[in-house]
Amino acid sequence: MTTSTALLLADLAGVAVFAASGASAGVAKRLDLFGVVFVGFVAALGGGIFRDLAINEVPPLAFADWRYATTAVVTAAAVFWLHPQLARLRTTVLVLDAAGLGLFTVAGTLKALSVDVPPVGACLIGMLTGIGGGLGRDLLTGEIPVVLRREIYAVAALTGAVVVAGLDYAGVTGPVALVGAAVLVFVVRLVALRRSWSAPVAGLRESASVSRGWRIPRPGYRSGKALSAGGSEQSTGTPLSRWHRRRPTG
């Protein structure tokens, strides 16, 4: 199998699984047929469009080759009609997303290397190709993009991209090696989900005034007194004392 054939198959497989992932997310959000297909289309082709623009391939294959758009639309429509048979859509989306992440990362890295992009740049393009579809899907369905959460996502894609670049440097670019790299990304992503692996986040520390029990007064108040419109102080007292002052006598 030639490199171009392997690249085409990896691309179309990635398009199919990411289209299914996007369509499943759209179904879970109760979108109509057009909405489901549109989310599936963006999820399937967003990463590839970015990759082609990054390596100056215009127009992108998503528009130049009918097989890409057709695969995305048909897969998304099939998910829409078959969704009653797709139990636990959340799990389905995660598994399909992990598969698409691996396939698109491998395809993006391999294509960048095939046009003589240096290995570091090829790894970055491959990673962005992998995460681009999920980013578009999450934005369209009103979710925080998974790449911005604590989950291991972009790191898994970057790991696969580095493996592909290393295999290419060693002259090992056969289908088995490339499938192995895609499976590696898939496994890393699912194991990270299963074991709740997450990236570190910055710890938030309370300010000194809060930790010492100080309370910052509201604007216009000073030591239990409010400022009148003219700037003079006016005693406010407590709600109970004000009620006593207003209570009628006798």
XYZ file of N, CA and C in Angstrom, residues 86-189:
312
model
N -28.636 3.699 19.260
C -27.354 4.068 19.865
C -27.580 4.395 21.338
N -27.367 3.402 22.169
C -27.583 3.605 23.599
C -26.402 4.358 24.202
N -26.694 5.099 25.262
C -25.671 5.816 26.021
C -24.832 6.688 25.093
N -25.468 7.706 24.537
C -24.806 8.562 23.549
C -23.538 9.207 24.088
N -23.503 9.517 25.360
C -22.308 10.149 25.918
C -21.092 9.247 25.740
N -21.254 7.963 26.053
C -20.148 7.024 25.870
C -19.808 6.866 24.400
N -20.829 6.834 23.551
C -20.593 6.711 22.111
C -19.770 7.877 21.590
N -20.119 9.089 22.008
C -19.384 10.275 21.562
C -17.927 10.193 21.991
N -17.679 9.790 23.224
C -16.311 9.742 23.732
C -15.466 8.715 22.991
N -16.033 7.536 22.735
C -15.279 6.491 22.041
C -14.997 6.897 20.598
N -16.013 7.408 19.906
C -15.808 7.844 18.525
C -14.828 9.009 18.449
N -14.914 9.907 19.410
C -13.992 11.039 19.425
C -12.554 10.565 19.610
N -12.343 9.588 20.481
C -10.994 9.055 20.687
C -10.468 8.387 19.421
N -11.343 7.655 18.723
C -10.926 7.020 17.470
C -10.587 8.066 16.409
N -11.438 9.078 16.280
C -11.167 10.137 15.312
C -9.912 10.911 15.646
N -9.665 11.128 16.923
C -8.454 11.827 17.351
C -7.210 11.091 16.873
N -7.202 9.771 17.047
C -6.049 8.995 16.600
C -5.873 9.003 15.094
N -6.953 8.792 14.370
C -6.860 8.721 12.908
C -6.459 10.061 12.296
N -7.065 11.134 12.754
C -6.751 12.449 12.182
C -5.357 12.921 12.575
N -4.916 12.577 13.779
C -3.556 12.947 14.174
C -2.534 12.279 13.273
N -2.723 10.998 13.022
C -1.803 10.268 12.142
C -1.857 10.831 10.728
N -3.065 11.031 10.200
C -3.201 11.535 8.832
C -2.614 12.934 8.693
N -2.867 13.797 9.679
C -2.349 15.158 9.605
C -0.836 15.213 9.670
N -0.253 14.423 10.564
C 1.209 14.401 10.680
C 1.843 13.833 9.422
N 1.276 12.748 8.915
C 1.837 12.109 7.724
C 1.751 13.027 6.514
N 0.652 13.731 6.376
C 0.518 14.624 5.223
C 1.481 15.797 5.322
N 1.656 16.341 6.519
C 2.613 17.433 6.691
C 4.029 16.969 6.370
N 4.383 15.768 6.795
C 5.712 15.239 6.488
C 5.885 14.994 4.995
N 4.796 14.613 4.316
C 4.894 14.305 2.883
C 5.170 15.533 2.033
N 4.906 16.733 2.566
C 5.198 17.966 1.820
C 6.405 18.683 2.420
N 7.249 17.904 3.107
C 8.542 18.384 3.621
C 8.425 19.426 4.727
N 7.368 19.359 5.511
C 7.310 20.178 6.725
C 8.266 19.565 7.745
N 9.086 20.356 8.433
C 9.996 19.804 9.444
C 9.239 19.018 10.508
N 9.907 18.048 11.145
C 9.209 17.172 12.100
C 8.461 17.907 13.209
N 9.063 18.959 13.775
C 8.380 19.675 14.860
C 7.092 20.321 14.347
N 7.179 20.981 13.206
C 5.982 21.587 12.625
C 4.953 20.548 12.235
N 5.419 19.404 11.718
C 4.491 18.337 11.333
C 3.747 17.792 12.549
N 4.451 17.681 13.680
C 3.792 17.195 14.897
C 2.717 18.170 15.368
N 3.005 19.461 15.290
C 2.013 20.457 15.696
C 0.806 20.444 14.760
N 1.068 20.338 13.457
C -0.039 20.275 12.501
C -0.870 19.019 12.732
N -0.198 17.901 12.990
C -0.925 16.667 13.265
C -1.787 16.773 14.509
N -1.246 17.369 15.562
C -2.021 17.544 16.792
C -3.235 18.434 16.554
N -3.038 19.559 15.859
C -4.147 20.474 15.598
C -5.177 19.858 14.655
N -4.718 19.013 13.740
C -5.664 18.291 12.881
C -6.550 17.376 13.716
N -5.940 16.724 14.709
C -6.697 15.812 15.552
C -7.700 16.504 16.452
N -7.319 17.635 17.023
C -8.204 18.287 17.995
C -9.176 19.271 17.351
N -8.962 19.621 16.077
C -9.801 20.636 15.441
C -11.257 20.242 15.325
N -11.522 18.981 14.968
C -12.906 18.539 14.817
C -13.669 18.562 16.128
N -13.044 18.061 17.197
C -13.701 18.077 18.500
C -13.934 19.483 19.015
N -13.008 20.386 18.697
C -13.167 21.786 19.096
C -14.408 22.400 18.449
N -14.561 22.192 17.138
C -15.736 22.715 16.447
C -17.028 22.099 16.940
N -17.015 20.798 17.188
C -18.214 20.113 17.692
C -18.649 20.676 19.034
N -17.713 20.841 19.953
C -18.062 21.322 21.288
C -18.574 22.758 21.258
N -17.963 23.599 20.439
C -18.419 24.984 20.351
C -19.835 25.068 19.793
N -20.138 24.252 18.797
C -21.463 24.295 18.182
C -22.551 23.728 19.096
N -22.193 22.825 19.985
C -23.185 22.224 20.880
C -23.186 22.869 22.262
N -22.490 23.991 22.408
C -22.535 24.729 23.661
C -21.769 24.105 24.801
N -20.742 23.328 24.503
C -19.922 22.712 25.534
C -18.571 23.420 25.622
N -17.947 23.363 26.805
C -16.565 23.835 26.906
C -15.704 22.875 26.094
N -14.922 23.370 25.133
C -14.117 22.462 24.300
C -13.268 21.529 25.149
N -13.268 20.267 24.792
C -12.566 19.270 25.592
C -11.081 19.573 25.673
N -10.541 20.224 24.644
C -9.112 20.539 24.659
C -8.785 21.593 25.709
N -9.783 22.360 26.172
C -9.556 23.388 27.180
C -9.836 22.885 28.590
N -10.321 21.664 28.713
C -10.568 21.111 30.034
C -9.312 20.429 30.560
N -9.425 19.855 31.743
C -8.260 19.224 32.369
C -7.953 17.851 31.791
N -8.836 17.321 30.956
C -8.656 15.963 30.455
C -7.434 15.866 29.541
N -6.866 14.667 29.492
C -5.739 14.400 28.592
C -6.302 14.229 27.186
N -6.117 15.226 26.344
C -6.668 15.202 24.990
C -5.609 15.612 23.978
N -5.190 16.871 24.042
C -4.149 17.331 23.125
C -2.842 16.592 23.370
N -2.574 16.228 24.622
C -1.342 15.490 24.930
C -1.350 14.128 24.248
N -2.513 13.473 24.228
C -2.615 12.184 23.542
C -2.358 12.345 22.052
N -2.922 13.405 21.457
C -2.699 13.652 20.029
C -1.233 13.953 19.749
N -0.618 14.765 20.590
C 0.791 15.107 20.377
C 1.680 13.877 20.512
N 1.327 12.981 21.430
C 2.089 11.736 21.576
C 2.049 10.921 20.289
N 0.867 10.770 19.712
C 0.758 10.035 18.451
C 1.498 10.710 17.321
N 1.453 12.039 17.273
C 2.163 12.765 16.217
C 3.666 12.559 16.321
N 4.190 12.577 17.536
C 5.628 12.348 17.729
C 6.006 10.936 17.297
N 5.155 9.959 17.601
C 5.429 8.579 17.178
C 5.461 8.479 15.659
N 4.507 9.112 14.977
C 4.482 9.075 13.511
C 5.735 9.728 12.941
N 6.134 10.871 13.495
C 7.347 11.537 13.015
C 8.573 10.664 13.244
N 8.619 9.982 14.383
C 9.740 9.084 14.647
C 9.772 7.901 13.694
N 8.611 7.328 13.406
C 8.549 6.220 12.451
C 8.963 6.674 11.058
N 8.541 7.869 10.673
C 8.932 8.389 9.362
C 10.434 8.608 9.289
N 11.026 9.105 10.364
C 12.477 9.320 10.393
C 13.220 7.994 10.280
N 12.634 6.940 10.876
C 13.266 5.620 10.814
C 12.948 4.883 9.526
N 12.121 5.473 8.670
C 11.769 4.833 7.409
C 10.694 3.779 7.532
N 9.956 3.789 8.638
C 8.889 2.805 8.856
C 7.553 3.531 8.713
N 6.965 3.460 7.541
C 5.699 4.167 7.288
C 4.636 3.235 6.717
N 4.746 1.958 7.003
C 3.758 1.007 6.506
C 2.430 1.154 7.219
N 1.389 0.535 6.675
C 0.051 0.641 7.276
C -0.003 0.150 8.714
N 0.715 -0.938 9.013
C 0.663 -1.489 10.366
C 1.215 -0.488 11.379
N 2.326 0.155 11.022
C 2.927 1.131 11.932
C 2.005 2.325 12.145
N 1.377 2.795 11.074
C 0.499 3.958 11.187
C -0.763 3.629 11.978
N -1.314 2.444 11.740
C -2.478 2.020 12.525
C -2.092 1.892 13.996
N -0.886 1.388 14.236
C -0.414 1.279 15.614
C -0.332 2.632 16.305
N 0.127 3.655 15.578
C 0.197 5.001 16.153
C -1.202 5.534 16.460
N -2.154 5.282 15.562
C -3.531 5.721 15.805
C -4.131 4.995 17.008
N -3.848 3.701 17.127
C -4.347 2.931 18.267
C -3.732 3.445 19.566
N -2.470 3.853 19.505
C -1.820 4.401 20.697
C -2.556 5.643 21.197
N -2.883 6.550 20.291
C -3.632 7.752 20.682
C -4.986 7.358 21.267
N -5.660 6.429 20.615
C -6.971 5.960 21.060
C -6.895 5.389 22.473
N -5.904 4.553 22.719
C -5.770 3.905 24.029
C -5.409 4.926 25.108
N -4.471 5.821 24.800
C -4.085 6.838 25.788
C -5.293 7.683 26.180
N -6.078 8.065 25.195
C -7.259 8.894 25.472
C -8.274 8.145 26.333
